[in-house]
Tab-separated table of C-alpha atoms (C1' of nucleotides) in Angstrom:
chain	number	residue	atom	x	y	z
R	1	UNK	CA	40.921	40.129	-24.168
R	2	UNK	CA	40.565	39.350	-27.802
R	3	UNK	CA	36.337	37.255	-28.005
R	4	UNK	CA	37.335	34.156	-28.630
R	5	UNK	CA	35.439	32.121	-31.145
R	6	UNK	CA	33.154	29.385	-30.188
R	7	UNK	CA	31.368	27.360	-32.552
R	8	UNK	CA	27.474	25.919	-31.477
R	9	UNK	CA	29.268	22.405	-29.651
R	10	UNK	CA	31.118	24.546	-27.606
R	11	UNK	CA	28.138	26.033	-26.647
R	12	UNK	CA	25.625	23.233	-25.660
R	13	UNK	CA	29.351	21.787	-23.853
R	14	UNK	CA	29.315	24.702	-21.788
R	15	UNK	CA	25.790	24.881	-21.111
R	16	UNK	CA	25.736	21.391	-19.555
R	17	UNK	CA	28.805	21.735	-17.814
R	18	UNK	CA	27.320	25.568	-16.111
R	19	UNK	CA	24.270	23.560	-14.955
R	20	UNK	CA	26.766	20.779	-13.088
R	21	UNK	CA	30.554	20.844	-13.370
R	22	UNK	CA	30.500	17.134	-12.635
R	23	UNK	CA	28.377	16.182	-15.523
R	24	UNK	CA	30.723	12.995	-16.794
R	25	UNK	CA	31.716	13.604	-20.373
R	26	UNK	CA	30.419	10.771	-21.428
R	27	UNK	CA	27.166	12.100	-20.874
R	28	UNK	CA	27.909	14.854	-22.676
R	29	UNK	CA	29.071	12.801	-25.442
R	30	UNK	CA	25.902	11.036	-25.891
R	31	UNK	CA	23.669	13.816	-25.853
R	32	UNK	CA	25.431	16.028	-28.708
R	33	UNK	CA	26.233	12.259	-30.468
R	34	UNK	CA	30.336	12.992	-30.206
R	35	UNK	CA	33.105	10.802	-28.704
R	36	UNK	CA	33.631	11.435	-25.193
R	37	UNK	CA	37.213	12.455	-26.651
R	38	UNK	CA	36.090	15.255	-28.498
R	39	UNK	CA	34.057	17.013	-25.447
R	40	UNK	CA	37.611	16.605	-23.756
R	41	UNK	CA	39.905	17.857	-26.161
R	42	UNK	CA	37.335	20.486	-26.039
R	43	UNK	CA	36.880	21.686	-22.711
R	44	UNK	CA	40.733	21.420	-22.703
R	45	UNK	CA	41.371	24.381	-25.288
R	46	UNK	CA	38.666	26.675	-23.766
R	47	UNK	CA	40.584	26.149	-20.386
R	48	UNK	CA	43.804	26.576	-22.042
R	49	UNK	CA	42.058	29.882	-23.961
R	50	UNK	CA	41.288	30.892	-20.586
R	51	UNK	CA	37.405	31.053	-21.517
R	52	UNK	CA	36.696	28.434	-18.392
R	53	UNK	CA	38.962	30.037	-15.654
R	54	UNK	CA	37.765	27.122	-13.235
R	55	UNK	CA	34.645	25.599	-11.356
R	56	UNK	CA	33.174	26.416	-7.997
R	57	UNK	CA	30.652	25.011	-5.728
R	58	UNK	CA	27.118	26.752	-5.507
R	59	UNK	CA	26.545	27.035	-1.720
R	60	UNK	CA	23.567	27.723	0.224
R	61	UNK	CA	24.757	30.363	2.151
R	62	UNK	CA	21.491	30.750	3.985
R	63	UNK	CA	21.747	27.370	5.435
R	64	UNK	CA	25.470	28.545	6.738
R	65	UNK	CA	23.695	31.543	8.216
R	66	UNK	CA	24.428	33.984	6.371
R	67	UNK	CA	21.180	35.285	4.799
R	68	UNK	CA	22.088	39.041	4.621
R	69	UNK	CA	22.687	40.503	1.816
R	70	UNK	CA	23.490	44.498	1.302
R	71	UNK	CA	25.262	46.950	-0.898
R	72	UNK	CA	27.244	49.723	0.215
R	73	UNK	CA	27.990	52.327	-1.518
R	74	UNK	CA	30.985	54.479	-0.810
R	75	UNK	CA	31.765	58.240	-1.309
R	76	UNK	CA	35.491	58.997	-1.026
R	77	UNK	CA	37.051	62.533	0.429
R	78	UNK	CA	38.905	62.664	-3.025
R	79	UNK	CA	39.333	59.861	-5.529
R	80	UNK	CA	42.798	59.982	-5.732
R	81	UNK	CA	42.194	57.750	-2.895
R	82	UNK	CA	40.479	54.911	-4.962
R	83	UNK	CA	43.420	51.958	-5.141
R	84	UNK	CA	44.151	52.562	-1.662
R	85	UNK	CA	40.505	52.316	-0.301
R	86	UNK	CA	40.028	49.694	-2.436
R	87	UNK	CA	42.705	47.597	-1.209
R	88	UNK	CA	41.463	48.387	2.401
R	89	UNK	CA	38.165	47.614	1.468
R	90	UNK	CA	39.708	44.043	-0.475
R	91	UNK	CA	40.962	43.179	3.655
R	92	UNK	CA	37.507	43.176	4.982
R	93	UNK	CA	35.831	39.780	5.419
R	94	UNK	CA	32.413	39.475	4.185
R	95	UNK	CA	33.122	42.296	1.637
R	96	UNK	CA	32.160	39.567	-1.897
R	97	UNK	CA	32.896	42.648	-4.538
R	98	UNK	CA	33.830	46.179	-5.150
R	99	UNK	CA	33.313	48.015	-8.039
R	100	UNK	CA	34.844	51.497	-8.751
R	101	UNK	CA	31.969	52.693	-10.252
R	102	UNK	CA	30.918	56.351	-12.318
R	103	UNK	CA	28.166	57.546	-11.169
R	104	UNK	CA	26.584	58.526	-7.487
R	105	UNK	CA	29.202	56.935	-5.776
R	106	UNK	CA	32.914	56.143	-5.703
R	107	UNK	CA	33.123	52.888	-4.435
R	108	UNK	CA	30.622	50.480	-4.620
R	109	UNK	CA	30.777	46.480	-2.712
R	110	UNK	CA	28.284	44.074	-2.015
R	111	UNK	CA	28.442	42.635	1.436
R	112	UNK	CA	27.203	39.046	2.992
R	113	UNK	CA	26.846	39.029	6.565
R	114	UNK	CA	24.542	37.048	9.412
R	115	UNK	CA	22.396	39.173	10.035
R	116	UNK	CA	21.747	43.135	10.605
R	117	UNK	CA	24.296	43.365	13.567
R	118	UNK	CA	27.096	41.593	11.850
R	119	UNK	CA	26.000	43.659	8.904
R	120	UNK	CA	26.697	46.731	11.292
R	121	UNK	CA	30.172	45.697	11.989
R	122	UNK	CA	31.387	45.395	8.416
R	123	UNK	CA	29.855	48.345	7.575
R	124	UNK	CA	31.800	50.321	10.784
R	125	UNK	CA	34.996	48.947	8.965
R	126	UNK	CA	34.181	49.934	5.677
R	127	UNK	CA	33.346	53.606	7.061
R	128	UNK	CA	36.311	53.512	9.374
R	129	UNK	CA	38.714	53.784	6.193
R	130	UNK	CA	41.170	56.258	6.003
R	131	UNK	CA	39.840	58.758	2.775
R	132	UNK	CA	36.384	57.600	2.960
R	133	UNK	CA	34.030	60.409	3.496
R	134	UNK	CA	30.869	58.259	3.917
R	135	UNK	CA	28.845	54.978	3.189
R	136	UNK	CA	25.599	54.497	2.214
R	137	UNK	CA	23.865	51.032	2.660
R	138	UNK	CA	21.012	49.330	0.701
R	139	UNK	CA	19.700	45.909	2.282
R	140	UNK	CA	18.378	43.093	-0.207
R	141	UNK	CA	15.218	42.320	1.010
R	142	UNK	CA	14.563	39.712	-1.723
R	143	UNK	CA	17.400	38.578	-4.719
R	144	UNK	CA	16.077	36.991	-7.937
R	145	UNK	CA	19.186	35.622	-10.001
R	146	UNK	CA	19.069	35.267	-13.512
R	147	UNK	CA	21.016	31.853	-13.937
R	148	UNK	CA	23.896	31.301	-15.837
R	149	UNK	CA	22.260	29.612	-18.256
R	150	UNK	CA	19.893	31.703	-19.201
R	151	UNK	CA	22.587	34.459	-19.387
R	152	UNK	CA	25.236	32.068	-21.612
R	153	UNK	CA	21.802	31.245	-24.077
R	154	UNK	CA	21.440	35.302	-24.028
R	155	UNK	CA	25.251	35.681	-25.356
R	156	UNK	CA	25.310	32.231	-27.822
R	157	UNK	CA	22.103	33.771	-29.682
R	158	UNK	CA	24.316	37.044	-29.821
R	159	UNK	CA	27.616	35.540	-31.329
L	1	UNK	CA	16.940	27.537	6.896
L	2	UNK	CA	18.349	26.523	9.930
L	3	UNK	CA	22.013	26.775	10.452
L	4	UNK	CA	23.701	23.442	9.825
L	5	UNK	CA	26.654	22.058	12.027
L	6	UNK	CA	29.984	21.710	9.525
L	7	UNK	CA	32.773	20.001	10.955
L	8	UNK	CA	36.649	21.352	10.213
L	9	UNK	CA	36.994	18.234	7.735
L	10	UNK	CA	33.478	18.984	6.296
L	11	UNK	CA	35.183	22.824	5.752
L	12	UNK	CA	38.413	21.253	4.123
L	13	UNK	CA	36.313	19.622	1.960
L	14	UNK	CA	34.842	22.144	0.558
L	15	UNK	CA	38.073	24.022	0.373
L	16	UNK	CA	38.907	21.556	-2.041
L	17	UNK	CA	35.968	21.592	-4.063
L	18	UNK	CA	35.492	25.734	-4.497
L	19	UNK	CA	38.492	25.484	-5.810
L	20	UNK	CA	37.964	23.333	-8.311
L	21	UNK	CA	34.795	20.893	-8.680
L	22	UNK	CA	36.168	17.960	-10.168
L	23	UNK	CA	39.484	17.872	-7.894
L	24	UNK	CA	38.852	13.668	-7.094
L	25	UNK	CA	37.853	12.629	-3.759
L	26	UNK	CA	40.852	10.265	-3.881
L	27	UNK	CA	43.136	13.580	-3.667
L	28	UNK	CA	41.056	15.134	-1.321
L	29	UNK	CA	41.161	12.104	0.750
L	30	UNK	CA	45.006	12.147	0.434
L	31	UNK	CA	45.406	15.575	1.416
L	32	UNK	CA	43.074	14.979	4.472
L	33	UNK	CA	44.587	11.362	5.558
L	34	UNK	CA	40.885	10.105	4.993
L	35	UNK	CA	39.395	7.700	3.015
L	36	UNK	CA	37.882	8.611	-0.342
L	37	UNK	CA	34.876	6.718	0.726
L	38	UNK	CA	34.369	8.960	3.977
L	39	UNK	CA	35.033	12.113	1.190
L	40	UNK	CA	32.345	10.978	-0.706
L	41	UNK	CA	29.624	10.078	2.349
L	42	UNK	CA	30.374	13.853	3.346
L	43	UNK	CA	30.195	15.739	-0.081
L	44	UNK	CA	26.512	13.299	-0.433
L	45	UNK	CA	25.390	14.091	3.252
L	46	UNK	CA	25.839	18.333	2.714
L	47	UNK	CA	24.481	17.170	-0.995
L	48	UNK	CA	21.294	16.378	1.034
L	49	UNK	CA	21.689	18.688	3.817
L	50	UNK	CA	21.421	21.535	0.698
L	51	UNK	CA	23.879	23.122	2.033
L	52	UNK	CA	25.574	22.135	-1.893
L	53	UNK	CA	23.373	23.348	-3.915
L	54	UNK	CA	25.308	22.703	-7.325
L	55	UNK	CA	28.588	22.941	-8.988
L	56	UNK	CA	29.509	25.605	-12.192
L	57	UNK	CA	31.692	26.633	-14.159
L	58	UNK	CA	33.633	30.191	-14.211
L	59	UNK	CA	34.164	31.889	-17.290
L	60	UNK	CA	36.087	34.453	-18.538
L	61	UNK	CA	33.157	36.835	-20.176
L	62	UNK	CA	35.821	39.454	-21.187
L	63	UNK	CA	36.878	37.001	-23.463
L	64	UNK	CA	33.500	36.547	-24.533
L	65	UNK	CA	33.244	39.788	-25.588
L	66	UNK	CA	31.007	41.002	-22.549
L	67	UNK	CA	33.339	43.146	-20.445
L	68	UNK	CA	31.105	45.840	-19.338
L	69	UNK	CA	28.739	45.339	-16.379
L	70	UNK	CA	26.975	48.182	-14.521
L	71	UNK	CA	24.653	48.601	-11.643
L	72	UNK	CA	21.099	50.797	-12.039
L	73	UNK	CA	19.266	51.481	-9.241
L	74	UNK	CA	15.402	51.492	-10.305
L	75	UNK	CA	12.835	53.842	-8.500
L	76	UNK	CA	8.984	52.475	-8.916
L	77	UNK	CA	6.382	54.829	-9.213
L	78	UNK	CA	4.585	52.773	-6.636
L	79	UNK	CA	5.823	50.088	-4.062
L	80	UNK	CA	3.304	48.038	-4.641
L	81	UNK	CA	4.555	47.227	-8.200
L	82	UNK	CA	7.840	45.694	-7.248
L	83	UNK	CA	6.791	42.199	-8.245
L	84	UNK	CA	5.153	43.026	-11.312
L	85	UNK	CA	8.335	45.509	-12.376
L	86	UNK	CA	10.699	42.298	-10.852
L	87	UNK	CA	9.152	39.469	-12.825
L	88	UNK	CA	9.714	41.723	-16.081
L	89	UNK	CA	12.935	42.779	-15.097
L	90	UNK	CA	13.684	38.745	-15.128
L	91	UNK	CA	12.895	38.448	-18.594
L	92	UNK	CA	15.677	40.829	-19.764
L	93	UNK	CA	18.645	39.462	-20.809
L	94	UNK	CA	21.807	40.025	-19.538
L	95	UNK	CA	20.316	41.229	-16.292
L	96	UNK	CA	22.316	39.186	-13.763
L	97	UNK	CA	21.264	39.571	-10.663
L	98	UNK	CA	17.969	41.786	-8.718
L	99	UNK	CA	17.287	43.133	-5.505
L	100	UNK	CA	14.410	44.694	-4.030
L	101	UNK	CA	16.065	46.742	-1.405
L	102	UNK	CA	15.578	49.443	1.016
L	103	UNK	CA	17.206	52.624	1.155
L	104	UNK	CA	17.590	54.982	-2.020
L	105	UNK	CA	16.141	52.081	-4.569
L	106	UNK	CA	13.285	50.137	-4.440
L	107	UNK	CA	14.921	47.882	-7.013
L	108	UNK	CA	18.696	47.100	-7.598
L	109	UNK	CA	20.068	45.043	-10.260
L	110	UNK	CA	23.428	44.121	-12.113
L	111	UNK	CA	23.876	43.883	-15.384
L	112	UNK	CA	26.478	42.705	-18.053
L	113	UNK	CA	27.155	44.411	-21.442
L	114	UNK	CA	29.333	44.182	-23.951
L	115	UNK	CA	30.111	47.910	-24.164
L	116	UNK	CA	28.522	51.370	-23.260
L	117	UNK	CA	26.313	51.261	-26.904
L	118	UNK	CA	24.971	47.716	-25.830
L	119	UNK	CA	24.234	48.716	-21.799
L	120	UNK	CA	21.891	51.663	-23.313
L	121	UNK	CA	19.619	49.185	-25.168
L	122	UNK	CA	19.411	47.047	-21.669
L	123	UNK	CA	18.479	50.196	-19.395
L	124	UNK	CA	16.126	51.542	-21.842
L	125	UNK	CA	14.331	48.176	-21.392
L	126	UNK	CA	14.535	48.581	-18.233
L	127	UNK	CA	13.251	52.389	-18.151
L	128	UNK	CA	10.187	51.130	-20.429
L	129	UNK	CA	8.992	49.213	-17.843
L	130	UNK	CA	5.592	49.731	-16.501
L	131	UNK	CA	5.610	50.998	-12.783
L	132	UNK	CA	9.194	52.287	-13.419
L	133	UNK	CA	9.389	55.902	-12.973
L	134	UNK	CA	13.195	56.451	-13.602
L	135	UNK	CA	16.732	54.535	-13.162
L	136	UNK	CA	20.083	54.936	-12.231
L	137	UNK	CA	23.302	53.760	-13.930
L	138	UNK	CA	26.470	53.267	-12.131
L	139	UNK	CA	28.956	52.111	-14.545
L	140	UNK	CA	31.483	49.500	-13.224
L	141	UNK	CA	34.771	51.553	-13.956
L	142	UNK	CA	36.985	48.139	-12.292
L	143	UNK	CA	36.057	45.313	-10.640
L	144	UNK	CA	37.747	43.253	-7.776
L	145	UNK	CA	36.180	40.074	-6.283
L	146	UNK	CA	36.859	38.574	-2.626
L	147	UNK	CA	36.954	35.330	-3.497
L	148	UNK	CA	34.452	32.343	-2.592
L	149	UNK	CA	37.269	30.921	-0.808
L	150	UNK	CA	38.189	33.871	1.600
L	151	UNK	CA	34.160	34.202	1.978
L	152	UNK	CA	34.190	30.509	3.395
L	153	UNK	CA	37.205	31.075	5.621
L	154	UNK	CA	35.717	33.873	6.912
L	155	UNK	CA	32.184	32.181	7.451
L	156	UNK	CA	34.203	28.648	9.027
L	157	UNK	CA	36.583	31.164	11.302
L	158	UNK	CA	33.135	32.480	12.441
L	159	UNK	CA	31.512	29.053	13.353
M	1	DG	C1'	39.147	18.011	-35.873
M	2	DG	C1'	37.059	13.703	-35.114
M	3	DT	C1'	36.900	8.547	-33.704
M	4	DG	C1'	37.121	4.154	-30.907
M	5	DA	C1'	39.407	1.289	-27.972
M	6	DA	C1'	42.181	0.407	-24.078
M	7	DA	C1'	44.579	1.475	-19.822
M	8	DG	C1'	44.329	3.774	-15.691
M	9	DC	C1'	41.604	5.794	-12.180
M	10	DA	C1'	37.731	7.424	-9.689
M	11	DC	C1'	33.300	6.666	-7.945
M	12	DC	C1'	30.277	4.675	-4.864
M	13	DG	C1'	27.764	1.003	-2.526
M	14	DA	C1'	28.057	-3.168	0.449
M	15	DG	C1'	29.767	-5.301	4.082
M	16	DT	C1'	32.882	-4.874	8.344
M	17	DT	C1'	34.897	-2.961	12.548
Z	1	DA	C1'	31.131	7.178	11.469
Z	2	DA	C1'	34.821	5.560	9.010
Z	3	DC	C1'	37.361	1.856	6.621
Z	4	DT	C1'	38.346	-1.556	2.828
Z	5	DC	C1'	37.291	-3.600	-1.352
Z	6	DG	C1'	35.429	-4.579	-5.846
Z	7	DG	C1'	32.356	-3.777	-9.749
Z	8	DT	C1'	31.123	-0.305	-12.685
Z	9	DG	C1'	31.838	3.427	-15.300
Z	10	DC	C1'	34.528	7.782	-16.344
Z	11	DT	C1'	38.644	10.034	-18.165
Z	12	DT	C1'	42.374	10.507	-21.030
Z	13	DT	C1'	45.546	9.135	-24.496
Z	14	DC	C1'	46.810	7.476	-28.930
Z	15	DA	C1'	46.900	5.459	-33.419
Z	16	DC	C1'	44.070	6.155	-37.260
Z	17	DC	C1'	40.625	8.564	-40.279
DNA sequence: GGTGAAAGCACCGAGTT
DNA sequence: AACTCGGTGCTTTCACC
C-alpha cells in the first residue's frame, strides 16, 4: 500500500478521465499536447499499479426510485462479534457500506432504500442480527458531494 | 424525479457498463445477441432519460497515500445555520460527502485522511466553523463496500 | 519515456424493414 | 424499435528517437 508516485501528466490524465471515463484519448492527447500513445501507455501502468482499480457508471438513483438515503449506526452486545455481524450485515441488499468504526458505535453502514417503509425493512434486518444489541438511524434529508475532482485537485496540490 | 421504466436488456446493459465503462458496445451486443447499434440507441436514450448521469474512474486512494477516512457527526448551535455551516463545510478539502440529517446530528459528513495527524487538521476546520457548537469523530477502523453492482441487482430484482 | 503512422476496431448516424 | 452498413474517428502497437 506503498503511495505510488505520480508525476503532474498523470494528474491532469486522471482528472479528465474522473470527469468522463469515456473521454477518447485522443482528446486527452491534444489537450496536454502528447501522443495519444503516451496517455495510453499511461493509464496502462496506473491500472497495472493498481492506482485505477476500474470505472463505473454514475447513476441517478433518484430517477430509479430510490431517493432515501440513511445511516445506521450499530451497537453490538460484545465486539467480539464484529466479522460475523459484519458479514451478516454484507448479505443485506440496499446496505452500500459498513464501516467498523471507534467511536459511539460499533458498526456503522449507509443504507439506500425507496422510501421510509422500505427503509424500515432493511433496518428490521439489520436489527434482527444475531449479537446486535441495537441500531440507531440518521435519515439524509439533503447530501452535498464534494466531487471527485475537487477531492483528486485537493491530494495533487498535496503530493 | 419520476421513476423511469428499465427494461431487463436496458438492466444488462448497465451490468456491463458498472463494471467497466469502456467495455465496447460491440461486446455488449455480443453478450446480449443484439446489435451494437440497438446498445448504443439504449446507453443514448437513459443518457437523456438522466438516469446516466456520468461515467468515473475508481481509484485506489490507499495507494495514494490517503487510507484513513472517518465520519464526524456535527451538532449546530442553531438549526437555522445548517446552510451557512454546509456551504463552508463544502469548501474543506477532503470532505467527501455531507448530510443534513435527522436524529443525533444535524450535520453528517465523511471524510478522507491520510492518517490520524492529518484527520485532526480537517475536524478542527470543521470545529472552527461558525454555528458549529461541537463534533463527533468516528474513525473508520475497516471498511467493506456492497458493490454498485449488487445495489443494481437488488434495485432491478425490485422493479 | 516519448513519437507518429498504420492496422484494426468501435462508434454512431442514415436508411430500411 | 431494431437491424445493417459505411464513414469517421479512436485505440493500440511498433519501429524509431
Amino acid at each position: 500500500m506503498a503511495k505510488f508516485k505520480l508525476d503532474e501528466t498523470d494528474h491532469q490524465i486522471l482528472d479528465m478521465l474522473i470527469e468522463n471515463t469515456r473521454t477518447p484519448f485522443t482528446d486527452i492527447a491534444k489537450k496536454l499536447l502528447i501522443s495519444a500513445g503516451t496517455v495510453h501507455v499511461r493509464v496502462k501502468k496506473m491500472e497495472e499499479a493498481g492506482i485505477i482499480i476500474g470505472s463505473s457508471l454514475t447513476l441517478d438513483y433518484k430517477k430509479l426510485g430510490y431517493a432515501f438515503i440513511a445511516y445506521v449506526g450499530v451497537f453490538l452486545k460484545n465486539t467480539s462479534q464484529t466479522k460475523f455481524v459484519l458479514e451478516r450485515i454484507n448479505e443485506i441488499p440496499f446496505v452500500t457500506v459498513a464501516h467498523v468504526t471507534t467511536g459511539k458505535f460499533n458498526v456503522f453502514c449507509k443504507i439506500r432504500a425507496k422510501n421510509t417503509q422500505h427503509a424500515k425493512d432493511i433496518i428490521f434486518l439489520l436489527d434482527d442480527i444475531e449479537g446486535v444489541y441495537r441500531t440507531e438511524t440518521m435519515i439524509s434529508l439533503e447530501e452535498s458531494i464534494n466531487d471527485k475532482k475537487r477531492l483528486m485537485h485537493s491530494i495533487f496540490k498535496d503530493m
